[in-house]
Amino acid sequence: MSAFSLEILSTDGRARRGRLQTAHGPAETPAFMPVGTAATVKAMTVEAVASTGAEIVLGNTYHLMLRPTAERVARLGGLHRFMGWKGPILTDSGGFQVMSLSKFTTQSEDGVTFASHIDGSRHLLSPERSMEIQNLLDATITMAFDECPPLPLEERRLAESMRRSMRWAERSRAAFVPRPGYALFGINQGGISPELREESARALVSIGFEGYAIGGLAVGEPQEDMLRTLDVTVPFLPADKPRYLMGVGRPEDLVESVRRGVDMFDCVLPTRSGRTGKAFTRRGEINMRNARHRDDPRPIEEGCSCPACRSFSRAYIHHLIRAQEILGAMLLTWHNIQHYQDLMADLRRAIENQSLETFVRDFHATLNLGDIEPLEGGFPP
Amino acid sequence: MSAFSLEILSTDGRARRGRLQTAHGPAETPAFMPVGTAATVKAMTVEAVASTGAEIVLGNTYHLMLRPTAERVARLGGLHRFMGWKGPILTDSGGFQVMSLSKFTTQSEDGVTFASHIDGSRHLLSPERSMEIQNLLDATITMAFDECPPLPLEERRLAESMRRSMRWAERSRAAFVPRPGYALFGINQGGISPELREESARALVSIGFEGYAIGGLAVGEPQEDMLRTLDVTVPFLPADKPRYLMGVGRPEDLVESVRRGVDMFDCVLPTRSGRTGKAFTRRGEINMRNARHRDDPRPIEEGCSCPACRSFSRAYIHHLIRAQEILGAMLLTWHNIQHYQDLMADLRRAIENQSLETFVRDFHATLNLGDIEPLEGGFPP
């Protein structure tokens, strides 16, 4: 088994087209990683996920440690075998979700104690425990345990939080068990402060990780704040290591972040939107519950290769959503993940062809068109 | 396009092994038809349904006339195109469900007026309207409009209801638009009264149908009542036409009914059970929520070809059900439909091999074993 690595195949401006090598096979970058919180990408089979071109999926440490528990997953052969996903799996550290989902949390330098949102049982998450859990899950890519403070936050407290995360990053590095083809990623913090982001990046680089994530963004701040933060942070991350922007985002966020040198993304948006009747198209997000679709024989998106667009009309999808049929969530989730993967494939191709700026211009122009016109009289001739 | 027909390929006792020819392709009998109420077999793609060996699916007139409406389905090219199912589709007449699901129903000789359970709007279902709706849906097999009285019911009222259903069967026959490869099935009624069942069968045969259904059973009566009713009804149905036992049932009901000469079945049990955490196995139905499965690395059923059994442990399915993940409903529904289709394939093979009685004995013996033993210490060595 060779080492975990990122090969940069080509660049276009600050954007990079690469290939990750991992213990569980390769993955092309820039990559969008579907979120499989509780050991399943919601409403999709792993075959369906793979068919979209997705190569890495996420698992959530917080959810899995509570149910079915990391120890049980380990006894059952690890997360890959448990959920039937053969490719790389990235697990988050639990740091973000323990603060947003659990109750009665107590934070200290050691870590976070909390009560499960499922049954109220008490648990500890610390850098050492997070590393242990992610090891038990057999995650291909382990994330360092960090604190993800809410924004906005005064500079002094933001700095304290970031520095604690850096001490936790060091403890994570020490507790992580290195294995060939496996990786530990550090997480850059510092809110939207350029100084703190730089300080954090330097701290992480001096510890040394197989990859670098940018955390603490996509928490409600305006897109320009996020992009400006990327502009001032990415230059301090090693060029030969993958860069992962956590929890991002909308298609336009992915495009603008790839332009700024980001290689990896995850977000619940395409899957969650699929369960609430929303479909992503090149001309924007559309609500399939809307009555304008109920007689429309056209697919969600002409030319899309997903089963929803290959076989079904907008009218059918609209009907399924209205009737609260599970198949509606299944088909829209599939479509949305396909849409995201197609976007990533387009971005990779554009970087290879040195045509990223043209692609980005066309992308925004198409997005601004809005949805296709309703048919005359509600029906085609 | 050739005519709708049933070819009897072999018999074993009263059981028949046959092949239906329809405008939408052939179907092997005895057949179990998954229920696709609102133009979807709940929680399954049509590819998944077809992969189990199912060749005919059901649609429900009552649901479809209210949403998305039969007229809309017709404008969109018919139910096959709407839901992407290329094989034969059978639609019920709406008679049963209008009585069980709608509100403020008024029955008369003409038909039934009712308020939609969705939005309260008023509708009429009559033999003529039911035929019109099923024609708009482009059902391969149309069911005559009938009254399905609750059991038990006093003989006199049962007789009145059955005779009204026979008059409605005649009006259904007159209103049905014959098309090559399409069929209209009459529905035998009469509760568990042998005299009424015989009278109903004779009435239907004198009208003449492409197939004959046995209705008004599987409404809560003991299995022996149902089987005795089959014993006294099936002999009065034409040997060269398909016989369809509506709304049945559990695997043991299918086996015993096939023995008595039934060719077709439908039931929501495998799909509904799949959405409530239950799995059918040869050794009986098991509840995947049960804690005994949480550490079990074995599949639901050894040797089953469905994706749930090929790729996943009972522990994983248990986890998905506990976590209320949509994938749990998807996988269990798939497994259950696969289980039903495998049973039908076994029954067809047994009839071909003249070994049905041996098969039935083994079937009951295996069913009586109950679920596989828990693993020692909860885990395999």
Coordinates of N, CA, C and O in Angstrom, one line a residue, chain A residues 32-33 35 58 92 96 213-221 226 244-250 253-254 264-270 340:
Chain A
F32 N -16.5 16.7 -4.9 CA -17.6 16.9 -3.9 C -17.9 15.6 -3.2 O -18.1 14.6 -3.9
M33 N -17.9 15.6 -1.9 CA -18.1 14.4 -1.2 C -19.5 14.3 -0.6 O -19.8 15.2 0.3
V35 N -22.6 13.5 1.8 CA -22.6 13.3 3.3 C -23.4 12.1 3.6 O -24.6 12.0 3.2
L58 N -18.7 11.0 3.2 CA -18.5 11.4 4.5 C -19.3 10.5 5.5 O -20.3 10.0 5.2
D92 N -15.8 13.3 9.9 CA -15.5 14.6 10.6 C -15.1 14.2 12.0 O -15.1 13.0 12.4
F96 N -17.8 19.9 15.5 CA -18.8 20.8 15.0 C -20.2 20.4 15.5 O -20.9 21.2 16.1
A213 N -7.8 21.3 6.1 CA -9.2 21.7 5.9 C -9.3 23.2 6.4 O -8.6 23.7 7.2
I214 N -10.3 23.8 5.8 CA -10.7 25.2 6.2 C -12.0 25.1 6.9 O -13.0 24.7 6.2
G215 N -12.0 25.2 8.2 CA -13.2 25.1 9.0 C -13.8 26.4 9.4 O -13.2 27.5 9.1
G216 N -14.9 26.4 10.1 CA -15.5 27.6 10.7 C -16.1 28.5 9.7 O -16.5 29.6 10.0
L217 N -16.2 28.1 8.4 CA -16.9 28.9 7.4 C -18.3 28.2 7.1 O -18.6 27.2 7.6
A218 N -19.0 28.8 6.2 CA -20.3 28.3 5.8 C -21.2 28.1 7.0 O -21.9 27.2 7.2
V219 N -21.1 29.1 7.9 CA -21.9 29.1 9.1 C -22.9 30.3 9.1 O -23.3 30.8 10.2
G220 N -23.2 30.8 7.9 CA -24.2 31.8 7.8 C -23.6 33.2 7.3 O -24.3 34.1 7.0
E221 N -22.2 33.2 7.2 CA -21.6 34.5 6.8 C -21.9 34.7 5.3 O -22.1 33.8 4.6
M226 N -16.6 34.6 3.0 CA -16.0 33.3 2.9 C -14.9 33.3 1.8 O -13.8 32.8 2.0
Y244 N -9.4 21.3 1.8 CA -10.8 20.8 2.0 C -11.6 21.9 2.7 O -11.3 22.3 3.8
L245 N -12.6 22.5 2.0 CA -13.4 23.5 2.5 C -14.7 22.8 3.1 O -15.5 22.3 2.4
M246 N -14.8 22.8 4.4 CA -15.8 22.0 5.1 C -17.2 22.6 5.1 O -17.3 23.8 5.3
G247 N -18.1 21.8 4.7 CA -19.5 22.2 4.8 C -20.0 23.1 3.7 O -21.1 23.7 3.8
V248 N -19.3 23.2 2.6 CA -19.6 24.1 1.5 C -19.9 23.2 0.3 O -19.1 22.3 0.0
G249 N -20.9 23.5 -0.4 CA -21.9 24.6 -0.2 C -22.8 24.6 -1.4 O -23.1 23.5 -2.1
R250 N -23.3 25.8 -1.9 CA -24.1 25.9 -3.1 C -23.1 25.7 -4.3 O -21.9 26.0 -4.2
D253 N -20.8 28.5 -4.7 CA -19.7 28.5 -3.7 C -18.6 27.5 -4.2 O -17.4 27.8 -4.0
L254 N -19.0 26.4 -4.7 CA -18.0 25.4 -5.1 C -17.1 26.0 -6.2 O -15.9 25.9 -6.2
M264 N -11.4 20.0 -2.2 CA -12.4 19.0 -1.7 C -13.6 19.8 -0.9 O -13.3 20.8 -0.3
F265 N -14.8 19.3 -1.1 CA -16.0 19.9 -0.5 C -16.9 18.8 0.1 O -16.9 17.7 -0.4
D266 N -17.7 19.2 1.1 CA -18.8 18.4 1.5 C -19.9 19.3 1.9 O -19.7 20.4 2.3
C267 N -21.2 18.8 1.7 CA -22.3 19.6 2.1 C -23.6 18.8 2.1 O -23.7 17.9 1.3
V268 N -24.5 19.0 3.1 CA -25.7 18.3 3.1 C -26.7 18.9 2.1 O -27.8 18.3 1.9
L269 N -26.4 20.0 1.5 CA -27.4 20.7 0.7 C -28.0 19.8 -0.4 O -29.3 19.8 -0.5
P270 N -27.3 19.1 -1.3 CA -27.9 18.4 -2.3 C -28.8 17.3 -1.8 O -29.9 17.0 -2.3
Y340 N -24.3 17.8 -8.7 CA -23.0 18.2 -8.1 C -21.8 17.5 -8.7 O -20.8 18.1 -8.9

